[in-house]
Coordinates of C-alpha atoms in Angstrom, one line a residue:
Chain K
X295 CA 133.5 192.2 71.6
X296 CA 130.3 190.3 70.8
X297 CA 129.6 186.5 70.8
X298 CA 126.3 184.8 69.4
X299 CA 125.8 181.6 70.6
X300 CA 122.5 179.5 68.6
X301 CA 121.7 176.0 70.5
X302 CA 119.7 173.8 68.9
X303 CA 118.1 169.7 69.2
X304 CA 118.9 167.9 65.4
X305 CA 117.9 164.3 65.9
X306 CA 120.6 162.7 68.2
X307 CA 122.0 165.9 69.0
X308 CA 122.9 168.8 69.3
X309 CA 123.9 171.5 67.8
X310 CA 125.7 174.9 68.3
X311 CA 126.0 177.3 65.7
X312 CA 129.1 179.9 67.1
X313 CA 128.9 183.7 65.5
X314 CA 131.3 187.1 66.9
X315 CA 134.1 187.2 68.7
X316 CA 136.1 184.0 70.4
X317 CA 138.1 185.5 72.9
X318 CA 139.0 186.6 76.1
X319 CA 136.2 188.8 77.3
X320 CA 133.9 186.2 75.4
X321 CA 134.7 182.3 75.1
X322 CA 133.3 181.1 78.9
X323 CA 129.7 181.9 77.1
X324 CA 130.9 179.2 74.8
X325 CA 132.5 176.7 76.7
X326 CA 129.3 176.4 79.6
X327 CA 127.2 175.4 76.6
X328 CA 129.5 173.0 75.5
X329 CA 129.7 171.6 78.8
X330 CA 125.7 172.1 79.3
X331 CA 125.5 170.2 76.1
X332 CA 128.5 167.1 77.0
X333 CA 125.2 167.0 79.7
X334 CA 122.7 167.0 77.9
X335 CA 123.3 165.0 74.1
X336 CA 125.2 162.3 73.1
X337 CA 126.2 164.0 69.3
X338 CA 127.2 167.8 69.3
X339 CA 128.4 169.9 66.1
X340 CA 129.9 173.3 66.4
X341 CA 129.7 174.9 63.6
X342 CA 132.7 178.1 63.8
X343 CA 132.5 179.1 60.5
X344 CA 130.5 182.2 61.3
X345 CA 133.3 183.1 64.0
X346 CA 135.1 186.5 63.0
X347 CA 138.2 186.8 65.5
X348 CA 139.5 183.3 67.8
X349 CA 142.7 183.1 69.3
X350 CA 143.9 181.1 71.9
X351 CA 141.1 181.0 73.7
X352 CA 138.5 179.5 71.2
X353 CA 141.5 177.2 70.6
X354 CA 141.9 176.3 74.0
X355 CA 138.0 175.2 74.0
X356 CA 138.4 173.9 71.2
X357 CA 141.3 171.5 71.7
X358 CA 139.6 170.3 75.5
X359 CA 136.4 170.0 73.7
X360 CA 138.3 166.8 71.9
X361 CA 139.8 165.8 75.6
X362 CA 136.0 165.4 76.7
X363 CA 134.8 164.0 73.8
X364 CA 137.7 161.6 74.6
X365 CA 137.5 159.9 77.6
X366 CA 133.1 160.6 77.9
X367 CA 132.7 159.1 74.9
X368 CA 130.3 161.1 73.3
X369 CA 130.5 162.6 69.6
X370 CA 131.4 166.5 68.7
X371 CA 131.6 167.4 65.2
X372 CA 133.3 170.3 64.7
X373 CA 132.6 172.7 61.0
X374 CA 135.8 175.2 61.1
X375 CA 134.4 176.7 57.6
X376 CA 136.9 179.5 57.0
X377 CA 137.3 181.8 58.4
X378 CA 139.5 182.7 61.6
X379 CA 138.4 180.0 63.5
X380 CA 139.8 177.6 59.9
X381 CA 143.3 179.8 60.5
X382 CA 144.6 179.3 63.8
X383 CA 143.2 175.3 63.3
X384 CA 144.9 174.9 60.4
X385 CA 147.7 176.7 62.0
X386 CA 148.1 174.5 64.9
X387 CA 147.8 171.4 62.9
X388 CA 145.0 169.7 65.6
X389 CA 142.4 169.0 61.9
X390 CA 144.1 165.9 61.6
X391 CA 144.8 164.6 65.5
X392 CA 141.4 165.3 66.5
X393 CA 141.2 162.0 68.0
X394 CA 137.4 161.9 68.3
X395 CA 136.2 165.0 66.8
X396 CA 135.8 165.0 63.0
X397 CA 136.6 167.7 61.0
X398 CA 134.1 168.4 58.2
Chain M
X260 CA 126.6 198.7 102.6
X261 CA 129.8 198.0 100.3
X262 CA 130.2 196.8 96.8
X263 CA 132.8 195.5 95.1
X264 CA 133.1 195.3 91.0
X265 CA 135.5 193.7 89.1
X266 CA 136.6 193.4 85.8
X267 CA 137.7 195.0 82.9
X268 CA 136.0 198.1 81.8
X269 CA 132.2 197.0 79.6
X270 CA 130.1 199.4 79.6
X271 CA 127.8 196.3 81.8
X272 CA 129.8 197.2 84.6
X273 CA 129.7 201.3 84.0
X274 CA 125.6 200.4 84.6
X275 CA 125.9 198.6 87.2
X276 CA 128.2 200.9 89.0
X277 CA 125.7 203.6 88.4
X278 CA 122.8 201.2 89.8
X279 CA 124.1 200.8 92.8
X280 CA 126.0 203.8 93.2
X281 CA 122.6 205.6 92.8
X282 CA 121.1 203.4 95.5
X283 CA 123.1 204.9 98.2
X284 CA 125.4 201.6 98.1
X285 CA 129.8 202.9 98.6
X286 CA 130.3 201.1 95.3
X287 CA 134.7 199.6 94.6
X288 CA 136.1 198.9 91.1
X289 CA 139.5 196.8 90.2
X290 CA 140.4 196.5 87.4
X291 CA 142.7 193.4 87.6
X292 CA 142.1 190.4 90.8
X293 CA 144.9 190.3 93.3
X294 CA 145.4 192.7 95.9
X295 CA 142.7 195.1 95.4
X296 CA 140.2 192.1 95.3
X297 CA 141.3 191.1 98.8
X298 CA 142.5 194.5 100.9
X299 CA 138.5 195.4 100.7
X300 CA 137.1 194.9 103.9
X301 CA 133.9 194.9 105.2
X302 CA 132.5 194.4 101.7
X303 CA 129.4 192.9 101.1
X304 CA 129.1 192.1 97.6
X305 CA 131.2 190.9 95.4
X306 CA 130.6 190.8 91.9
X307 CA 133.1 189.5 89.3
X308 CA 133.1 189.8 85.9
X309 CA 133.3 186.6 83.7
X310 CA 136.0 187.3 81.9
X311 CA 138.7 186.4 85.0
X312 CA 139.4 183.2 84.1
X313 CA 140.6 182.4 87.5
X314 CA 137.9 179.9 88.9
X315 CA 140.0 179.6 92.3
X316 CA 139.0 183.0 93.1
X317 CA 135.5 182.8 93.9
X318 CA 136.7 180.4 96.5
X319 CA 139.9 182.7 97.8
X320 CA 136.8 185.3 98.4
X321 CA 134.7 183.5 100.3
X322 CA 137.4 182.7 102.6
X323 CA 139.0 186.6 102.6
X324 CA 134.8 187.9 102.9
X325 CA 132.9 185.4 105.6
X326 CA 129.7 186.8 105.2
X327 CA 130.0 188.3 101.3
X328 CA 128.1 187.3 98.3
X329 CA 130.6 186.2 95.3
X330 CA 128.2 186.7 91.5
X331 CA 129.5 186.2 88.9
X332 CA 129.0 188.2 85.9
X333 CA 127.0 191.8 85.4
X334 CA 123.4 191.6 85.3
X335 CA 119.8 193.4 86.9
X336 CA 119.7 190.0 88.2
X337 CA 122.2 191.4 90.5
X338 CA 121.1 195.4 91.4
X339 CA 117.7 193.0 93.0
X340 CA 120.6 191.4 95.0
X341 CA 121.7 193.9 95.6
X342 CA 118.5 195.4 97.1
X343 CA 117.5 192.3 99.0
X344 CA 120.8 192.8 100.8
X345 CA 120.4 196.3 101.4
X346 CA 116.8 195.9 102.6
X347 CA 118.5 193.1 105.4
X348 CA 121.2 195.2 105.9
X349 CA 119.6 198.8 106.6
X350 CA 116.2 199.0 105.8
X351 CA 113.5 201.8 104.7
X352 CA 116.5 204.4 106.0
X353 CA 119.3 203.8 104.0
X354 CA 117.3 203.5 100.8
X355 CA 115.8 207.4 101.8
X356 CA 119.3 208.2 102.5
X357 CA 120.4 207.2 98.9
X358 CA 117.6 208.6 97.6
X359 CA 118.1 212.2 99.1
X360 CA 121.9 211.6 98.0
X361 CA 121.2 210.6 94.1
X362 CA 118.5 213.9 94.4
X363 CA 121.2 216.2 94.7
X364 CA 123.9 214.3 92.4
X365 CA 121.0 214.9 89.6
X366 CA 121.3 218.6 90.8
X367 CA 125.0 219.1 90.5
X368 CA 125.7 217.6 87.2
X369 CA 125.7 215.4 84.3
X370 CA 129.7 215.5 84.0
X371 CA 130.1 213.7 87.7
X372 CA 130.5 210.2 86.7
X373 CA 132.9 207.9 88.7
X374 CA 134.4 206.6 86.4
X375 CA 138.3 204.9 86.8
X376 CA 139.8 207.7 84.6
X377 CA 141.5 210.0 87.6
X378 CA 142.0 212.9 85.4
X379 CA 138.7 213.0 83.9
X380 CA 137.3 212.2 87.7
X381 CA 139.0 215.5 88.8
X382 CA 138.2 217.8 86.6
X383 CA 134.5 216.9 86.1
X384 CA 134.8 217.3 90.4
X385 CA 136.3 221.4 89.8
X386 CA 133.9 221.9 86.8
X387 CA 130.4 221.1 88.7
X388 CA 132.5 223.2 92.2
X389 CA 133.7 226.3 90.1
X390 CA 131.9 229.1 90.9
X391 CA 128.3 227.2 91.7
X392 CA 130.0 226.0 94.9
X393 CA 132.7 228.5 95.6
X394 CA 135.8 230.2 93.8
X395 CA 138.1 227.6 94.2
X396 CA 138.8 224.0 94.4
X397 CA 141.7 222.2 95.6
X398 CA 142.2 218.3 95.5
X399 CA 145.1 217.6 97.5
X400 CA 145.5 214.1 98.2
X401 CA 147.5 214.1 102.5
X402 CA 150.3 211.1 103.0
X403 CA 151.5 211.5 106.5
X404 CA 153.3 215.6 106.7
X405 CA 153.2 215.6 102.6
X406 CA 150.2 217.3 101.0
X407 CA 149.9 216.6 97.8
X408 CA 147.5 219.2 95.1
X409 CA 146.4 216.7 92.4
X410 CA 144.2 219.1 90.8
X411 CA 142.6 222.5 91.2
X412 CA 139.8 225.2 89.6
X413 CA 139.5 228.3 89.8
X414 CA 136.6 230.8 88.8
X415 CA 138.2 232.8 86.9
X416 CA 142.0 232.7 84.5
X417 CA 144.2 235.0 86.2
X418 CA 143.1 233.0 90.0
X419 CA 144.5 229.7 88.3
X420 CA 147.6 230.5 87.5
X421 CA 147.9 232.0 90.5
X422 CA 147.1 228.4 92.7
X423 CA 149.8 226.6 90.0
X424 CA 151.8 229.4 90.7
X425 CA 151.6 227.8 94.5
X426 CA 153.6 225.0 95.4
X427 CA 152.0 222.0 94.8
X428 CA 153.7 220.6 97.9
X429 CA 153.7 221.9 101.7
X430 CA 154.2 219.2 104.8
X431 CA 151.8 219.7 107.4
X432 CA 152.3 218.7 111.1
X433 CA 149.8 215.7 111.0
X434 CA 149.0 216.6 115.2
X435 CA 148.5 219.9 114.8
X436 CA 146.1 222.5 114.1
X437 CA 146.5 222.8 110.7
X438 CA 142.6 222.4 109.2
X439 CA 144.0 220.0 106.9
X440 CA 145.6 218.3 109.5
X441 CA 143.2 217.7 111.6
X442 CA 140.2 217.0 108.7
X443 CA 142.7 214.1 108.5
X444 CA 143.2 212.6 111.3
X445 CA 139.6 213.1 112.7
X446 CA 137.7 211.7 109.4
X447 CA 135.3 214.2 109.2
X448 CA 134.4 217.6 107.1
X449 CA 134.8 221.6 108.3
X450 CA 133.7 224.4 107.6
X451 CA 136.4 226.9 108.6
X452 CA 137.0 230.4 108.1
X453 CA 140.3 233.4 109.5
X454 CA 142.8 229.9 109.0
X455 CA 141.7 229.6 105.0
X456 CA 145.2 230.4 103.8
X457 CA 146.7 227.5 105.8
X458 CA 144.5 225.5 102.8
X459 CA 146.8 227.6 100.3
X460 CA 149.7 226.1 101.9
X461 CA 150.4 229.0 104.1
X462 CA 150.2 232.4 101.2
X463 CA 147.1 234.9 102.9
X464 CA 146.7 236.4 99.7
X465 CA 146.7 234.8 95.8
X466 CA 147.4 238.6 94.6
X467 CA 144.8 240.3 96.6
X468 CA 142.4 237.3 97.1
X469 CA 141.3 236.8 100.3
X470 CA 140.1 234.0 100.7
X471 CA 136.9 234.6 104.0
X472 CA 135.8 230.6 104.2
X473 CA 136.8 227.2 102.9
X474 CA 134.9 223.7 102.9
X475 CA 137.7 220.9 104.0
X476 CA 136.0 217.8 103.2
X477 CA 138.2 214.3 104.1
X478 CA 138.4 212.3 101.3
X479 CA 137.8 209.0 102.1
X480 CA 138.1 205.5 100.8
X481 CA 138.1 202.2 102.3
X482 CA 138.3 204.0 106.0
X483 CA 141.2 205.7 105.4
X484 CA 141.6 209.3 105.0
X485 CA 143.7 210.0 101.9
X486 CA 144.1 213.7 101.4
X487 CA 141.1 216.8 100.7
X488 CA 139.2 218.2 99.2
X489 CA 138.9 221.9 100.0
X490 CA 136.1 224.3 98.4
X491 CA 137.0 228.0 99.2
X492 CA 135.4 231.8 99.2
X493 CA 136.5 234.6 98.3
X494 CA 133.5 236.5 99.1
X495 CA 132.4 237.5 102.5
X496 CA 128.9 237.6 101.3
X497 CA 129.1 233.4 101.0
X498 CA 128.9 231.1 103.4
X499 CA 128.0 227.9 103.3
X500 CA 125.0 225.8 103.7
X501 CA 124.1 222.5 105.0
X502 CA 122.8 221.6 101.2
X503 CA 126.1 222.8 100.2
X504 CA 128.3 220.8 102.5
X505 CA 126.9 217.7 101.6
X506 CA 127.0 217.6 98.5
X507 CA 130.6 218.4 98.7
X508 CA 130.2 215.4 100.6
X509 CA 129.4 213.9 98.1
X510 CA 132.5 215.3 95.5
X511 CA 134.8 214.7 98.0
X512 CA 133.0 210.7 97.8
X513 CA 133.8 209.9 93.7
X514 CA 136.5 211.6 93.8
X515 CA 138.3 209.4 96.7
X516 CA 137.1 206.5 94.8
X517 CA 139.0 207.3 91.8
X518 CA 142.7 208.8 94.0
X519 CA 142.4 205.3 95.3
X520 CA 141.2 203.1 92.6
X521 CA 144.1 205.6 90.2
X522 CA 146.8 204.5 93.1
X523 CA 145.5 200.4 93.5
X524 CA 145.4 200.3 89.7
X525 CA 149.2 201.9 89.6
X526 CA 150.3 199.8 92.2
X527 CA 148.7 196.2 90.4
X528 CA 150.5 197.8 86.8
X529 CA 153.9 197.8 88.9
X530 CA 153.0 194.8 90.6
X531 CA 153.1 193.1 87.4
X532 CA 154.5 194.7 85.6
X533 CA 158.3 193.7 87.6
X534 CA 155.9 190.1 87.9
X535 CA 156.2 190.2 83.1
X536 CA 159.5 191.1 83.8
X537 CA 160.4 187.8 85.4
X538 CA 159.1 185.8 83.7
X539 CA 161.3 186.8 80.4
X540 CA 165.1 186.6 80.1
X541 CA 167.7 188.8 81.6
X542 CA 169.9 189.6 78.7
X543 CA 170.3 187.7 76.0
X544 CA 173.6 185.0 75.8
X545 CA 176.7 185.7 73.6
X546 CA 177.5 184.3 71.1
X547 CA 180.5 184.3 68.3
X548 CA 179.8 185.7 65.2
X549 CA 175.9 186.0 66.3
X550 CA 174.1 189.1 67.0
X551 CA 171.1 188.8 69.0
X552 CA 168.5 191.5 70.1
X553 CA 164.5 191.0 71.0
X554 CA 161.7 193.8 72.3
X555 CA 158.4 192.6 73.8
X556 CA 156.0 194.4 74.5
X557 CA 152.6 192.9 77.5
X558 CA 149.0 193.6 76.0
X559 CA 147.2 196.5 77.1
X560 CA 148.4 198.6 79.1
X561 CA 150.5 195.6 80.9
X562 CA 148.6 195.4 83.4
X563 CA 147.4 191.0 83.4
X564 CA 150.2 188.9 83.0
X565 CA 149.9 187.5 79.1
X566 CA 151.1 184.3 77.5
X567 CA 153.6 185.1 75.3
X568 CA 157.2 184.6 75.9
X569 CA 161.1 184.2 73.7
X570 CA 164.4 183.1 75.1
X571 CA 168.1 182.8 73.8
X572 CA 170.2 180.3 74.6
X573 CA 174.1 178.4 74.5
X574 CA 173.7 174.7 73.9
X575 CA 177.1 171.4 75.6
X576 CA 177.5 171.2 71.9
X577 CA 177.8 175.0 71.3
X578 CA 175.0 175.5 69.1
X579 CA 172.5 178.7 70.1
X580 CA 168.7 178.1 70.4
X581 CA 166.4 180.4 70.1
X582 CA 162.6 180.2 71.0
X583 CA 159.8 181.9 70.6
X584 CA 156.2 180.8 71.8
X585 CA 153.3 181.7 72.5
X586 CA 150.6 180.4 76.1
X587 CA 147.0 180.2 76.1
X588 CA 145.3 182.8 78.6
X589 CA 146.7 185.2 80.7
X590 CA 146.6 186.3 84.1
X591 CA 148.1 184.1 87.0
X592 CA 147.7 180.6 85.2
X593 CA 149.0 181.7 82.0
X594 CA 152.3 183.2 83.9
X595 CA 152.1 179.4 85.4
X596 CA 152.6 178.1 82.2
X597 CA 155.0 181.0 80.1
X598 CA 157.3 179.9 82.8
X599 CA 157.2 176.6 82.5
X600 CA 157.1 176.0 78.9
X601 CA 160.3 178.3 79.0
X602 CA 162.6 176.9 81.6
X603 CA 161.6 172.5 80.3
X604 CA 162.8 174.3 76.2
X605 CA 166.2 176.2 77.7
X606 CA 166.4 172.6 79.9
X607 CA 165.4 171.0 77.2
X608 CA 167.9 172.8 74.6
X609 CA 171.5 172.1 76.8
X610 CA 171.2 168.5 76.3
X611 CA 168.7 167.7 73.1
X612 CA 170.9 168.0 69.4
X613 CA 167.8 168.8 67.4
X614 CA 164.8 171.5 67.6
X615 CA 162.0 169.0 66.8
X616 CA 163.3 166.9 70.4
X617 CA 163.3 170.0 72.1
X618 CA 159.7 170.4 70.9
X619 CA 159.2 167.4 71.8
X620 CA 160.8 167.4 75.7
X621 CA 157.9 170.3 76.1
X622 CA 155.0 168.4 75.3
X623 CA 155.9 165.6 77.3
X624 CA 156.1 167.8 80.1
X625 CA 152.8 169.8 79.0
X626 CA 150.9 167.0 78.1
X627 CA 151.7 164.5 82.3
X628 CA 150.5 168.2 83.8
X629 CA 147.0 168.5 82.5
X630 CA 144.2 169.1 84.6
X631 CA 140.8 169.7 83.9
X632 CA 141.8 171.7 81.2
X633 CA 145.1 171.2 79.0
X634 CA 148.2 173.2 78.7
X635 CA 149.0 173.6 75.2
X636 CA 151.6 176.2 73.7
X637 CA 152.4 177.4 70.5
X638 CA 156.2 177.8 70.3
X639 CA 158.7 178.8 66.6
X640 CA 162.3 177.4 67.2
X641 CA 165.4 177.5 65.6
X642 CA 168.8 175.7 66.3
X643 CA 172.3 178.0 64.4
X644 CA 174.9 175.5 64.3
X645 CA 178.5 176.4 63.5
X646 CA 178.8 174.7 60.1
X647 CA 181.6 175.7 58.2
X648 CA 182.1 179.0 57.9
X649 CA 179.0 179.7 58.8
X650 CA 175.9 179.1 60.2
X651 CA 173.1 176.6 59.9
X652 CA 169.8 177.2 60.9
X653 CA 167.5 174.0 61.7
X654 CA 164.0 175.6 62.3
X655 CA 160.9 173.6 63.9
X656 CA 157.4 174.3 65.0
X657 CA 154.7 174.1 67.3
X658 CA 151.3 175.6 66.4
X659 CA 153.1 178.7 65.8
X660 CA 154.2 180.6 63.0
X661 CA 157.4 180.5 61.2
X662 CA 160.3 182.3 60.6
X663 CA 161.0 184.6 59.3
X664 CA 164.3 185.0 56.9
X665 CA 165.8 188.7 56.3
X666 CA 168.2 188.1 54.0
X667 CA 171.2 190.3 53.2
X668 CA 169.8 191.7 50.0
X669 CA 166.7 192.9 51.4
X670 CA 164.5 189.7 50.1
X671 CA 162.0 188.1 52.5
X672 CA 160.3 184.4 53.1
X673 CA 159.3 182.3 55.7
X674 CA 161.5 179.7 57.1
X675 CA 160.3 176.7 59.2
X676 CA 157.6 174.8 58.3
X677 CA 153.7 174.2 59.9
X678 CA 153.9 171.7 63.0
X679 CA 151.2 170.7 65.7
X680 CA 150.8 172.8 68.7
X681 CA 151.7 170.9 72.6
X682 CA 150.2 170.1 75.1
X683 CA 147.2 168.2 72.8
X684 CA 148.2 164.7 71.7
X685 CA 151.5 162.1 72.9
X686 CA 153.0 162.4 69.7
X687 CA 152.8 165.7 67.6
X688 CA 154.0 166.1 64.5
X689 CA 157.2 169.2 64.5
X690 CA 159.3 168.7 61.0
X691 CA 162.5 169.4 60.7
X692 CA 163.4 172.5 57.9
X693 CA 167.2 173.1 57.7
X694 CA 168.7 176.1 56.0
X695 CA 172.3 177.8 55.1
X696 CA 172.2 181.4 56.7
X697 CA 175.0 183.9 55.4
X698 CA 176.5 186.7 56.9
X699 CA 174.1 189.1 57.3
X700 CA 171.3 187.1 57.7
X701 CA 169.3 187.6 59.7
X702 CA 165.8 184.7 61.1
X703 CA 163.5 186.9 63.1
X704 CA 161.0 184.9 65.0
X705 CA 157.7 187.0 66.5
X706 CA 154.5 185.7 68.4
X707 CA 151.0 186.3 66.1
X708 CA 150.8 189.5 68.7
X709 CA 152.6 192.1 65.6
X710 CA 149.8 189.8 62.4
X711 CA 146.9 190.0 64.4
X712 CA 147.4 193.7 65.6
X713 CA 144.3 195.7 64.7
X714 CA 145.6 198.8 62.0
X715 CA 143.3 202.0 60.7
X716 CA 143.1 199.2 57.4
X717 CA 142.3 195.9 58.6
X718 CA 144.9 192.9 60.5
X719 CA 148.3 193.9 60.3
X720 CA 148.9 190.2 58.4
X721 CA 151.8 188.6 57.1
X722 CA 152.4 191.0 54.5
X723 CA 152.2 193.9 55.6
X724 CA 154.8 192.4 58.4
X725 CA 156.8 191.2 55.6
X726 CA 156.9 194.6 54.7
X727 CA 158.5 196.6 57.7
X728 CA 160.9 193.5 57.8
X729 CA 162.4 193.9 54.8
X730 CA 163.1 197.9 55.6
X731 CA 165.3 196.6 57.7
X732 CA 167.8 195.2 55.9
X733 CA 171.1 195.7 56.7
X734 CA 170.0 196.4 60.4
X735 CA 171.6 195.0 64.2
X736 CA 169.7 192.8 65.3
X737 CA 168.1 195.2 68.3
X738 CA 167.5 197.6 65.5
X739 CA 165.6 195.3 64.0
X740 CA 163.8 194.6 67.2
X741 CA 162.9 197.8 68.0
X742 CA 162.0 198.9 64.7
X743 CA 160.0 196.2 64.5
X744 CA 157.9 196.5 67.8
X745 CA 157.9 200.8 66.8
X746 CA 156.6 199.8 63.8
X747 CA 153.7 197.6 64.9
X748 CA 152.8 200.5 67.7
X749 CA 152.6 202.9 65.6
X750 CA 150.4 201.5 63.2
X751 CA 148.1 200.3 65.6
X752 CA 144.7 201.3 66.8
X753 CA 143.5 201.5 70.5
X754 CA 146.0 198.7 73.5
X755 CA 146.7 196.1 72.1
X756 CA 145.0 193.4 72.1
X757 CA 147.8 190.4 72.4
X758 CA 150.8 190.6 74.0
X759 CA 154.3 191.2 70.9
X760 CA 157.3 189.7 70.9
X761 CA 160.1 189.4 68.5
X762 CA 163.7 188.2 68.6
X763 CA 166.2 188.6 66.3
X764 CA 169.8 186.9 65.3
X765 CA 171.7 188.0 62.7
X766 CA 175.0 186.6 61.2
X767 CA 177.5 188.9 61.3
X768 CA 180.0 189.9 58.7
X769 CA 183.0 189.0 59.3
X770 CA 183.8 192.1 57.5
X771 CA 181.1 194.8 58.2
X772 CA 180.1 193.3 62.0

């Protein structure tokens, strides 16, 4: 079980690119990275297209991130890709219900 | 210095444990939080794996172990911290003592590794001791007056067979003069001559072999003597030296940790299982014309409570509501959410007239009780209403795979439409799909622990699951549930990553049942 998180600055914000597995053992690392990024930047792009495994742990993190973006006012863009993250987002029908997150 | 490491088995944890033990720390390990952590008194450093997502445990630990340092995550920094704490505690002396111990272990055998695998640890101890250290090695657990043999090894096969023929349980007088009772009582090792036979449960001869001397070392874990390690010599020429007694002490230390952890773990597993079972329905209701069945298998080894639930309830208007769901996370928080979800749905199902309405009640409950993190739950719900001579199935889903319909003729298709997960927005979309059911038809609700199961040829997937279901045509609801569960478990590689839950409702054929 391994996760790969890459954080880069881009104009106006931060891009977080995730690879590997997002699950009970690794999820907290992604969550910590997101929380730290939210402190620093007004816009965050979360790229999940390279994720191999994404279960309810990842979903929890994603949904909570949207709710925080709603209340904190920062911009959150989620890129599900067409792999595991996209599958879970589709099954739970949340893409069209994100308040702040724009899914590309 | 006592260190406790708690967390799921990983390479990092073993490495950290070895590093600390080699430096002389008394290292305890536990897989799960709760009882294990609270009862490890005198612990100076507590290291918790990051994957315990229960944030409250840190505060609880600091409260229960004033003076202990609690850190998360395994890394070199923890090793450095332990060294610094040790330097404060015992100084140079402790470090030198630790160095001596590790030299002995290095000489003894590379097989010695304090793993949580009880059988492997006991077997390595037996392998290392015999014949180098002794002709016979026994590991006995002592509980009050009862002594129980958990491992034995001898220098040759014939002797080993003799050992196995001895009684595996016998009684001792705890206050008496029996060497085993003495060693347990005093928590101090002894070298005995002449009364060696009593170590073997009273037999003075083992087929003509006469034990001449024995080292009896207490197995001490968390300050308590839980048994003895006995190393016996059949030769009058072999005298046990101080160095050998010291090594026996090291072996006993490893055995004690392994045994203690195994007993603790067994207790944790039992506790978790009992708790898990209270989250599931005791029995499924009776409902004329419908045969119900269910199967549930918790993730992994069942020591950590997961988040799947299922239930079936008959409402005020004589309709049967079947439900299955999955909350996010594992452990105590997830168990509480599972309980909330299941009971809210049950209550709503007794009064609400439609599946979407039932889901909306749970959604409101979850949204209104969100904390720093949201409370999310996926659910598939099927309401069976009597209609004419048969039944109508009204299905509504929330972020959950659609139930499957198995027709009497073996045809399998999904019934239901995708819907929004509950707990996220105030107004989720959970459309209803209506299907007429005929005698022999079965509706199968399931959680994704099944389709996500890892098999030799990749994830199990929807197609293979549907094929397994096709093979159940004509079976009763219980038989279908049991067969599917077994098929998933058999095709799986390794421990289940997620809970597996299946609920089946089959319309009985008034003619054939």
